[in-house]
Amino acid sequence: MELSSKKKLHALSLAEKIQVLELLDESKMSQSEVARRFQVSQPQISRICKNKEKLLADWCSGTANRERKRKRESKYSGIDEALLCWYHIARAKAWDVTGPMLLHKAKELADIMGQDFVPSIGWLVRWKRRNNVGFGARHVLAPSFPPEPPPPGLTSQAQLPLSLKDFSPEDVFGCAELPLLYRAVPGNLGACDQVQVLLCANSRGTEKRRVLLGGLQAAPRCFFGVRSEALPASYHPDLVVPWLEWLAQFDRDMGQQGRQVALLLAARVVEGLAGLPGLYHV
């Protein structure tokens, strides 16, 4: 009698596991239906659900290899994590990190931790693959736009308060946009690694408007399963700040509070607006 062979395990990559979670959350498919679609067993889908938070954290961190199908824990996980932390610090300081430097630092960390460990080239290759680390040319982060000259007629900073003498400090607001390079380490910077941030507060610092983030994705994966109302900031699916909408909402909010306020904007922003909305309280 011929014995049936064991069913071969089909491992899913991190990207595929995130797709599984999205299908279960958005399409309301059952675990069995999702298992058939990905040609895996239902218990595998169940384990993915149990590890949902860990998988999402790995996905959002950007350091995990998203195409890797199994995540095996290193025997020297403490050294692994400590070296990765040192690596990010070194790249943030624009150091030229090389393989020999990493091997030397790994040995140094092992000695500090009291572990009998001699890192090899093979271990370093596996460490780089595990942590999605690559060596490349350093990037010099240039500003998104050049410094602005002072507006015509404003020859001294001392003149600015004179134009605001009719407003209390609580009613003088400043607003600016800036790029946030949240993975800004040399050699690992792309367009998807930037969001645009809009900040606004009064001159006392006692009132801060809700932060507005602008990104490239309409539905970022890091927002998966999270209600937008629970976030500490608003999100706009575009790197271009919607100034007209933001100003109109700011004006309405000030009107509801019965206030007349001053709002300081960069000259570049004002010039870029095709037409200011009807503002009655700003």
Short mmCIF file of C-alpha atoms in Angstrom, two decimals:
data_model
loop_
_atom_site.label_atom_id
_atom_site.label_comp_id
_atom_site.label_asym_id
_atom_site.label_seq_id
_atom_site.Cartn_x
_atom_site.Cartn_y
_atom_site.Cartn_z
CA MET A 1 0.00 0.00 0.00
CA GLU A 2 1.43 3.36 -1.03
CA LEU A 3 1.66 5.83 1.81
CA SER A 4 0.42 9.34 1.10
CA SER A 5 3.19 11.90 1.31
CA LYS A 6 2.98 14.70 3.82
CA LYS A 7 1.54 17.97 2.57
CA LYS A 8 4.31 20.46 1.92
CA LEU A 9 4.07 23.63 4.00
CA HIS A 10 3.62 26.76 1.90
CA ALA A 11 5.16 29.65 3.81
CA LEU A 12 3.93 33.18 3.20
CA SER A 13 6.10 36.27 3.02
CA LEU A 14 5.49 39.26 5.27
CA ALA A 15 3.83 41.12 2.39
CA GLU A 16 1.47 38.18 1.78
CA LYS A 17 0.62 37.96 5.49
CA ILE A 18 -0.37 41.63 5.45
CA GLN A 19 -2.60 40.89 2.44
CA VAL A 20 -4.21 38.09 4.46
CA LEU A 21 -4.99 40.49 7.31
CA GLU A 22 -6.44 43.02 4.88
CA LEU A 23 -8.70 40.43 3.28
CA LEU A 24 -9.97 39.23 6.64
CA ASP A 25 -10.64 42.78 7.80
CA GLU A 26 -12.05 44.36 4.64
CA SER A 27 -13.74 41.59 2.65
CA LYS A 28 -15.12 39.69 5.65
CA MET A 29 -13.89 36.45 4.08
CA SER A 30 -13.62 33.47 6.40
CA GLN A 31 -10.24 32.08 7.39
CA SER A 32 -10.93 28.95 5.33
CA GLU A 33 -11.69 31.01 2.21
CA VAL A 34 -8.52 33.04 2.63
CA ALA A 35 -6.52 29.85 3.20
CA ARG A 36 -7.78 28.43 -0.10
CA ARG A 37 -6.92 31.63 -1.94
CA PHE A 38 -3.32 31.60 -0.68
CA GLN A 39 -3.07 27.78 -0.88
CA VAL A 40 -2.19 27.35 2.77
CA SER A 41 -3.84 25.63 5.69
CA GLN A 42 -6.47 27.26 7.90
CA PRO A 43 -4.26 26.91 11.02
CA GLN A 44 -1.60 29.02 9.24
CA ILE A 45 -4.16 31.78 8.72
CA SER A 46 -5.16 31.48 12.37
CA ARG A 47 -1.53 31.93 13.47
CA ILE A 48 -1.24 35.02 11.27
CA CYS A 49 -4.29 36.50 13.01
CA LYS A 50 -2.82 35.77 16.44
CA ASN A 51 0.42 37.53 15.46
CA LYS A 52 -1.37 40.49 13.86
CA GLU A 53 0.20 43.22 16.02
CA LYS A 54 3.73 41.86 15.60
CA LEU A 55 3.32 41.52 11.82
CA LEU A 56 1.98 45.06 11.46
CA ALA A 57 4.82 46.41 13.60
CA ASP A 58 7.39 44.62 11.41
CA TRP A 59 5.69 45.95 8.27
CA CYS A 60 5.58 49.55 9.49
CA SER A 61 9.14 49.53 10.84
CA GLY A 62 10.58 49.30 7.34
CA THR A 63 13.55 47.26 8.60
CA ALA A 64 12.05 43.82 8.04
CA ASN A 65 12.59 41.98 4.76
CA ARG A 66 9.05 41.99 3.37
CA GLU A 67 9.68 39.14 0.94
CA ARG A 68 11.21 36.85 3.54
CA LYS A 69 8.91 33.92 4.28
CA ARG A 70 10.14 32.79 7.67
CA LYS A 71 11.61 34.79 10.50
CA ARG A 72 14.04 32.61 12.40
CA GLU A 73 15.34 34.04 15.66
CA SER A 74 19.10 34.42 15.71
CA LYS A 75 20.99 32.49 18.37
CA TYR A 76 22.63 35.77 19.30
CA SER A 77 19.54 37.96 19.09
CA GLY A 78 20.87 40.41 21.70
CA ILE A 79 23.97 41.11 19.62
CA ASP A 80 21.79 41.26 16.51
CA GLU A 81 19.55 43.98 17.96
CA ALA A 82 22.39 45.95 19.56
CA LEU A 83 24.35 46.01 16.30
CA LEU A 84 21.28 47.18 14.37
CA CYS A 85 20.79 50.02 16.87
CA TRP A 86 24.44 51.04 16.52
CA TYR A 87 24.18 50.84 12.72
CA HIS A 88 21.24 53.27 12.58
CA ILE A 89 23.03 55.70 14.90
CA ALA A 90 26.16 55.53 12.76
CA ARG A 91 24.26 56.15 9.53
CA ALA A 92 22.34 59.03 11.09
CA LYS A 93 25.73 60.59 11.88
CA ALA A 94 26.72 60.12 8.22
CA TRP A 95 29.48 57.63 9.00
CA ASP A 96 30.70 55.39 6.19
CA VAL A 97 29.77 52.02 7.67
CA THR A 98 31.66 49.07 6.19
CA GLY A 99 31.55 45.31 6.66
CA PRO A 100 34.77 45.17 8.71
CA MET A 101 33.43 47.93 10.96
CA LEU A 102 30.28 45.91 11.62
CA LEU A 103 32.24 42.74 12.34
CA HIS A 104 34.49 44.61 14.78
CA LYS A 105 31.50 46.25 16.50
CA ALA A 106 29.64 42.92 16.72
CA LYS A 107 32.64 41.33 18.44
CA GLU A 108 32.92 44.32 20.78
CA LEU A 109 29.22 44.06 21.70
CA ALA A 110 29.55 40.32 22.28
CA ASP A 111 32.42 40.91 24.71
CA ILE A 112 30.37 43.54 26.56
CA MET A 113 27.46 41.08 26.85
CA GLY A 114 29.78 38.31 28.01
CA GLN A 115 28.99 36.04 25.06
CA ASP A 116 31.52 33.77 23.38
CA PHE A 117 30.85 34.88 19.83
CA VAL A 118 33.13 35.48 16.85
CA PRO A 119 31.20 37.04 13.95
CA SER A 120 31.96 35.70 10.49
CA ILE A 121 31.32 37.01 7.00
CA GLY A 122 28.48 34.51 6.65
CA TRP A 123 26.87 35.75 9.87
CA LEU A 124 27.17 39.34 8.66
CA VAL A 125 25.50 38.47 5.34
CA ARG A 126 22.61 36.81 7.18
CA TRP A 127 22.38 39.75 9.62
CA LYS A 128 22.09 42.20 6.73
CA ARG A 129 19.41 40.05 5.09
CA ARG A 130 17.45 39.69 8.32
CA ASN A 131 17.43 43.42 8.97
CA ASN A 132 17.13 44.63 5.38
CA VAL A 133 20.44 46.47 5.63
CA GLY A 134 22.42 47.56 2.61
CA PHE A 135 25.48 49.70 2.07
CA GLY A 136 25.25 52.59 -0.37
CA ALA A 137 26.32 56.10 -1.09
CA ARG A 138 25.55 58.66 1.54
CA HIS A 139 22.71 61.05 0.85
CA VAL A 140 22.97 64.73 1.62
CA LEU A 141 19.53 65.92 2.62
CA ALA A 142 18.92 69.22 0.85
CA PRO A 143 16.08 71.49 1.95
CA SER A 144 12.84 71.10 -0.01
CA PHE A 145 12.84 74.81 -0.85
CA PRO A 146 15.38 77.64 -0.58
CA PRO A 147 15.25 80.20 2.23
CA GLU A 148 12.82 83.02 1.54
CA PRO A 149 13.87 86.67 1.32
CA PRO A 150 12.04 89.07 3.65
CA PRO A 151 8.84 90.55 2.20
CA PRO A 152 9.20 93.98 0.52
CA GLY A 153 9.02 96.83 3.02
CA LEU A 154 10.03 94.69 6.01
CA THR A 155 13.60 95.81 6.69
CA SER A 156 13.87 94.84 10.34
CA GLN A 157 12.46 92.12 12.56
CA ALA A 158 11.55 94.88 15.01
CA GLN A 159 8.91 96.10 12.56
CA LEU A 160 6.91 92.88 12.66
CA PRO A 161 5.39 93.32 16.15
CA LEU A 162 4.17 96.82 15.15
CA SER A 163 1.78 95.30 12.62
CA LEU A 164 0.39 93.00 15.33
CA LYS A 165 -0.08 95.59 18.09
CA ASP A 166 -3.87 95.20 17.93
CA PHE A 167 -3.69 91.47 18.74
CA SER A 168 -2.95 89.77 22.04
CA PRO A 169 -0.19 87.11 21.94
CA GLU A 170 -2.84 84.40 22.34
CA ASP A 171 -4.43 85.55 19.06
CA VAL A 172 -1.26 85.63 16.97
CA PHE A 173 -0.76 82.30 15.18
CA GLY A 174 2.14 81.03 13.14
CA CYS A 175 1.73 78.26 10.60
CA ALA A 176 4.36 76.40 8.58
CA GLU A 177 4.79 73.22 6.57
CA LEU A 178 7.90 71.09 6.64
CA PRO A 179 9.02 67.71 5.31
CA LEU A 180 9.42 64.88 7.81
CA LEU A 181 11.96 62.32 6.63
CA TYR A 182 11.00 59.56 9.03
CA ARG A 183 13.63 57.11 7.78
CA ALA A 184 16.31 59.69 7.17
CA VAL A 185 19.43 57.60 7.45
CA PRO A 186 22.09 57.93 4.73
CA GLY A 187 21.66 55.39 1.96
CA ASN A 188 18.04 54.58 2.81
CA LEU A 189 15.89 57.45 1.64
CA GLY A 190 13.12 57.36 -0.95
CA ALA A 191 10.03 59.32 -1.92
CA CYS A 192 7.83 56.99 0.12
CA ASP A 193 9.91 57.80 3.20
CA GLN A 194 8.63 61.38 3.45
CA VAL A 195 5.48 62.99 4.74
CA GLN A 196 4.59 66.68 4.73
CA VAL A 197 3.70 68.12 8.14
CA LEU A 198 1.58 71.22 8.76
CA LEU A 199 2.07 72.80 12.18
CA CYS A 200 0.21 75.75 13.68
CA ALA A 201 0.27 77.30 17.16
CA ASN A 202 -0.19 80.66 18.80
CA SER A 203 2.75 82.79 19.93
CA ARG A 204 2.23 81.83 23.59
CA GLY A 205 2.39 78.14 22.79
CA THR A 206 -0.85 77.67 24.74
CA GLU A 207 -2.92 76.67 21.72
CA LYS A 208 -1.79 74.16 19.12
CA ARG A 209 -3.88 73.22 16.12
CA ARG A 210 -4.30 69.57 15.17
CA VAL A 211 -1.28 68.45 13.15
CA LEU A 212 -1.92 67.69 9.47
CA LEU A 213 0.14 65.00 7.75
CA GLY A 214 0.31 64.66 3.99
CA GLY A 215 1.56 61.42 2.45
CA LEU A 216 1.73 59.62 -0.88
CA GLN A 217 -0.60 56.74 -0.02
CA ALA A 218 -4.37 57.05 0.08
CA ALA A 219 -4.61 54.34 2.75
CA PRO A 220 -1.24 53.76 4.50
CA ARG A 221 -0.76 50.23 5.78
CA CYS A 222 0.23 51.55 9.20
CA PHE A 223 -3.36 52.83 9.58
CA PHE A 224 -4.71 49.32 9.06
CA GLY A 225 -7.42 48.61 11.64
CA VAL A 226 -7.06 52.07 13.25
CA ARG A 227 -9.86 54.64 13.36
CA SER A 228 -8.72 58.01 12.03
CA GLU A 229 -10.47 59.76 14.93
CA ALA A 230 -8.16 57.97 17.37
CA LEU A 231 -5.01 59.35 15.73
CA PRO A 232 -3.30 62.44 17.20
CA ALA A 233 -3.13 64.03 13.73
CA SER A 234 -5.20 64.37 10.57
CA TYR A 235 -4.04 62.67 7.37
CA HIS A 236 -4.23 64.00 3.81
CA PRO A 237 -3.33 61.64 0.91
CA ASP A 238 -1.07 64.11 -0.88
CA LEU A 239 2.26 65.80 -0.20
CA VAL A 240 0.72 69.11 -1.31
CA VAL A 241 -0.97 70.76 1.67
CA PRO A 242 -4.63 71.70 0.96
CA TRP A 243 -4.17 75.30 2.08
CA LEU A 244 -7.54 76.63 0.90
CA GLU A 245 -9.47 73.97 2.82
CA TRP A 246 -7.26 74.33 5.89
CA LEU A 247 -7.61 78.13 5.99
CA ALA A 248 -11.38 77.95 5.57
CA GLN A 249 -11.66 75.50 8.48
CA PHE A 250 -9.34 77.62 10.63
CA ASP A 251 -11.49 80.69 9.92
CA ARG A 252 -14.69 78.81 10.84
CA ASP A 253 -13.17 77.60 14.11
CA MET A 254 -12.10 81.11 15.08
CA GLY A 255 -15.58 82.42 14.22
CA GLN A 256 -17.22 79.83 16.46
CA GLN A 257 -15.03 81.08 19.31
CA GLY A 258 -15.86 84.72 18.52
CA ARG A 259 -12.22 85.59 17.91
CA GLN A 260 -10.35 87.83 15.49
CA VAL A 261 -6.81 86.50 15.04
CA ALA A 262 -3.65 87.11 13.04
CA LEU A 263 -2.10 84.24 11.09
CA LEU A 264 1.51 84.41 9.89
CA LEU A 265 2.23 82.39 6.75
CA ALA A 266 5.33 82.00 4.58
CA ALA A 267 5.35 84.34 1.59
CA ARG A 268 5.78 81.31 -0.66
CA VAL A 269 2.49 79.88 0.58
CA VAL A 270 0.56 83.13 0.14
CA GLU A 271 1.91 83.61 -3.38
CA GLY A 272 1.01 80.04 -4.29
CA LEU A 273 -2.66 80.45 -3.43
CA ALA A 274 -4.69 81.19 -6.55
CA GLY A 275 -7.32 82.94 -4.48
CA LEU A 276 -7.79 83.25 -0.75
CA PRO A 277 -11.15 82.04 0.55
CA GLY A 278 -13.47 84.54 2.20
CA LEU A 279 -11.81 84.86 5.60
CA TYR A 280 -13.73 86.88 8.18
CA HIS A 281 -11.93 86.09 11.43
CA VAL A 282 -8.30 85.83 10.24
#
